[in-house]
Amino acid sequence: MPPRKIVNRQAICSVAMQIVATNGVDALSMRTLASTLGIKAPSLYDHVKNRDEIIALVQGAGLLDFGKGFADAGATTRDKILFYRQWALSNPNLYPVVFQQRLQRELLPEGLEEKVLRLVVEAAGGSHVQARAMWAQLHGLVDLELQGRLPTDADMTATWQQAIVGIEAAIKASQ
């Protein structure tokens, strides 16, 4: 008899992250996840309630990864903004799950969203209002890049530098 596969929430999250990173969230089904884990789909329900819970695991792992990188990105708002872009462009299939889909707040690890939010608010000069305005601008730029909505000759480095200048000025003016 072959050894029994070890399946737990961590293994489920890891494999779900791989599926999303490689093929996008639409490729994440209970059947695909179970097959990749080497089990039958009904066995997943011993560990998770449904696909929403798996999405929450992916969102939590993505937020944790983003938050760690954001915290370590450097001391300036510029450093944080450049990290945001780099993380999004390096994770084009994970970014939409973490930052565009409805956040499965009730299923996330306790305090995770608040911890990441504190980092973003701090980078925005301590203002929640400024943090939301900053995030909206950065999110819009990332979305345009990820969706290929800009001309191929668009100078995105210059565009991001201009956004940074504007955000830094807004933070300074609000203090």
Short mmCIF file of C-alpha atoms in Angstrom, two decimals:
data_model
loop_
_atom_site.label_atom_id
_atom_site.label_comp_id
_atom_site.label_asym_id
_atom_site.label_seq_id
_atom_site.Cartn_x
_atom_site.Cartn_y
_atom_site.Cartn_z
CA MET A 1 0.00 0.00 0.00
CA PRO A 2 1.47 3.41 -0.95
CA PRO A 3 2.10 5.84 1.89
CA ARG A 4 -0.83 8.08 2.68
CA LYS A 5 -0.56 11.66 1.43
CA ILE A 6 -0.15 14.22 4.18
CA VAL A 7 -2.71 16.91 3.60
CA ASN A 8 -3.29 19.82 5.93
CA ARG A 9 -4.30 23.46 5.59
CA GLN A 10 -0.69 24.51 5.02
CA ALA A 11 -0.26 22.01 2.17
CA ILE A 12 -3.59 23.06 0.69
CA CYS A 13 -2.57 26.72 0.84
CA SER A 14 0.83 26.04 -0.69
CA VAL A 15 -0.58 24.09 -3.62
CA ALA A 16 -3.43 26.60 -4.09
CA MET A 17 -0.84 29.41 -4.21
CA GLN A 18 1.10 27.51 -6.87
CA ILE A 19 -2.01 26.97 -8.98
CA VAL A 20 -3.01 30.63 -8.73
CA ALA A 21 0.52 31.89 -9.39
CA THR A 22 0.88 29.69 -12.46
CA ASN A 23 -2.60 29.71 -14.00
CA GLY A 24 -4.68 32.35 -12.22
CA VAL A 25 -7.54 32.06 -9.77
CA ASP A 26 -9.98 30.70 -12.36
CA ALA A 27 -7.83 27.55 -12.55
CA LEU A 28 -8.27 26.96 -8.82
CA SER A 29 -11.00 24.35 -8.45
CA MET A 30 -11.53 21.76 -5.75
CA ARG A 31 -10.89 19.03 -8.32
CA THR A 32 -7.64 20.57 -9.60
CA LEU A 33 -6.41 21.27 -6.10
CA ALA A 34 -7.18 17.75 -4.91
CA SER A 35 -5.60 16.18 -7.97
CA THR A 36 -2.42 18.21 -7.48
CA LEU A 37 -2.35 17.17 -3.82
CA GLY A 38 -2.80 13.54 -4.87
CA ILE A 39 -6.15 13.08 -3.15
CA LYS A 40 -9.81 12.97 -4.15
CA ALA A 41 -11.77 16.24 -4.07
CA PRO A 42 -14.15 15.19 -1.27
CA SER A 43 -11.12 14.70 1.01
CA LEU A 44 -10.46 18.45 0.87
CA TYR A 45 -13.63 19.01 2.87
CA ASP A 46 -11.94 17.35 5.85
CA HIS A 47 -9.73 20.47 6.00
CA VAL A 48 -11.68 23.36 4.43
CA LYS A 49 -15.36 24.21 4.11
CA ASN A 50 -15.35 25.38 0.51
CA ARG A 51 -13.48 27.23 -2.24
CA ASP A 52 -14.00 30.57 -0.45
CA GLU A 53 -11.96 29.26 2.45
CA ILE A 54 -9.20 28.23 0.05
CA ILE A 55 -9.30 31.70 -1.51
CA ALA A 56 -8.99 33.12 2.02
CA LEU A 57 -5.91 30.94 2.61
CA VAL A 58 -4.39 32.30 -0.61
CA GLN A 59 -5.33 35.87 0.31
CA GLY A 60 -3.85 35.46 3.78
CA ALA A 61 -0.60 34.00 2.46
CA GLY A 62 -0.41 36.72 -0.19
CA LEU A 63 -1.07 39.50 2.32
CA LEU A 64 1.52 38.05 4.66
CA ASP A 65 4.11 37.88 1.88
CA PHE A 66 3.26 41.39 0.71
CA GLY A 67 3.32 42.77 4.26
CA LYS A 68 6.72 41.26 5.05
CA GLY A 69 8.20 42.64 1.85
CA PHE A 70 6.55 46.03 2.35
CA ALA A 71 7.92 46.26 5.89
CA ASP A 72 11.42 45.40 4.67
CA ALA A 73 11.30 47.53 1.51
CA GLY A 74 13.08 50.54 2.97
CA ALA A 75 12.26 53.52 5.10
CA THR A 76 10.86 55.97 2.58
CA THR A 77 7.46 56.25 0.95
CA ARG A 78 9.28 55.98 -2.40
CA ASP A 79 10.79 52.64 -1.34
CA LYS A 80 7.37 51.34 -0.32
CA ILE A 81 5.73 52.47 -3.56
CA LEU A 82 8.41 50.89 -5.70
CA PHE A 83 8.05 47.66 -3.72
CA TYR A 84 4.27 47.72 -4.27
CA ARG A 85 4.77 47.89 -8.02
CA GLN A 86 7.50 45.25 -8.02
CA TRP A 87 5.39 42.85 -5.93
CA ALA A 88 2.35 43.32 -8.16
CA LEU A 89 4.30 42.84 -11.39
CA SER A 90 6.15 39.83 -9.94
CA ASN A 91 2.84 38.27 -8.87
CA PRO A 92 0.47 39.07 -11.74
CA ASN A 93 -1.92 36.19 -10.96
CA LEU A 94 -1.78 36.56 -7.18
CA TYR A 95 -2.16 40.35 -7.10
CA PRO A 96 -5.81 40.28 -8.27
CA VAL A 97 -6.72 37.68 -5.65
CA VAL A 98 -5.13 39.67 -2.84
CA PHE A 99 -5.94 43.22 -3.95
CA GLN A 100 -8.88 43.09 -6.36
CA GLN A 101 -11.23 40.35 -5.19
CA ARG A 102 -13.47 40.80 -2.20
CA LEU A 103 -11.30 40.15 0.82
CA GLN A 104 -12.48 37.14 2.81
CA ARG A 105 -11.96 39.12 6.04
CA GLU A 106 -13.87 36.74 8.28
CA LEU A 107 -11.59 33.87 7.22
CA LEU A 108 -8.22 35.65 7.35
CA PRO A 109 -5.79 35.12 10.22
CA GLU A 110 -6.77 37.45 13.05
CA GLY A 111 -5.04 40.81 12.88
CA LEU A 112 -3.33 40.24 9.51
CA GLU A 113 -5.25 42.84 7.54
CA GLU A 114 -4.82 45.41 10.31
CA LYS A 115 -1.06 44.74 10.50
CA VAL A 116 -0.59 45.30 6.76
CA LEU A 117 -2.91 48.32 6.84
CA ARG A 118 -0.81 49.90 9.62
CA LEU A 119 2.27 49.58 7.42
CA VAL A 120 0.52 51.27 4.50
CA VAL A 121 -0.90 54.05 6.69
CA GLU A 122 2.56 54.65 8.15
CA ALA A 123 4.03 54.88 4.62
CA ALA A 124 1.33 57.44 3.80
CA GLY A 125 2.37 59.73 6.63
CA GLY A 126 0.03 58.30 9.26
CA SER A 127 -3.24 59.29 7.61
CA HIS A 128 -5.87 56.70 6.68
CA VAL A 129 -7.32 59.16 4.17
CA GLN A 130 -3.93 59.68 2.53
CA ALA A 131 -3.30 55.92 2.59
CA ARG A 132 -6.56 55.25 0.71
CA ALA A 133 -5.75 57.96 -1.84
CA MET A 134 -2.22 56.60 -2.28
CA TRP A 135 -3.44 53.02 -2.63
CA ALA A 136 -6.05 54.02 -5.19
CA GLN A 137 -3.42 55.69 -7.35
CA LEU A 138 -0.95 52.81 -7.05
CA HIS A 139 -3.66 50.23 -7.60
CA GLY A 140 -4.82 52.04 -10.72
CA LEU A 141 -1.32 52.19 -12.18
CA VAL A 142 -0.67 48.52 -11.42
CA ASP A 143 -4.00 47.53 -12.91
CA LEU A 144 -3.23 49.44 -16.11
CA GLU A 145 0.15 47.71 -16.34
CA LEU A 146 -1.11 44.22 -15.57
CA GLN A 147 -4.00 44.53 -18.02
CA GLY A 148 -1.75 45.84 -20.80
CA ARG A 149 -3.96 48.91 -21.11
CA LEU A 150 -1.14 51.35 -21.89
CA PRO A 151 0.74 51.76 -25.15
CA THR A 152 3.80 49.54 -25.40
CA ASP A 153 6.04 52.59 -25.64
CA ALA A 154 4.63 54.19 -22.46
CA ASP A 155 7.46 55.15 -20.11
CA MET A 156 6.16 53.48 -16.98
CA THR A 157 9.28 54.28 -14.98
CA ALA A 158 8.68 57.99 -15.58
CA THR A 159 4.97 57.55 -14.87
CA TRP A 160 5.69 55.86 -11.53
CA GLN A 161 8.27 58.51 -10.66
CA GLN A 162 5.66 61.21 -11.31
CA ALA A 163 3.14 59.37 -9.15
CA ILE A 164 5.71 59.14 -6.34
CA VAL A 165 6.45 62.87 -6.55
CA GLY A 166 2.73 63.62 -6.33
CA ILE A 167 2.15 61.26 -3.42
CA GLU A 168 5.16 62.58 -1.50
CA ALA A 169 3.93 66.15 -2.04
CA ALA A 170 0.42 65.22 -0.86
CA ILE A 171 1.81 63.56 2.27
CA LYS A 172 4.00 66.59 3.02
CA ALA A 173 1.08 68.99 2.50
CA SER A 174 -1.15 66.99 4.84
CA GLN A 175 1.33 67.04 7.73
#
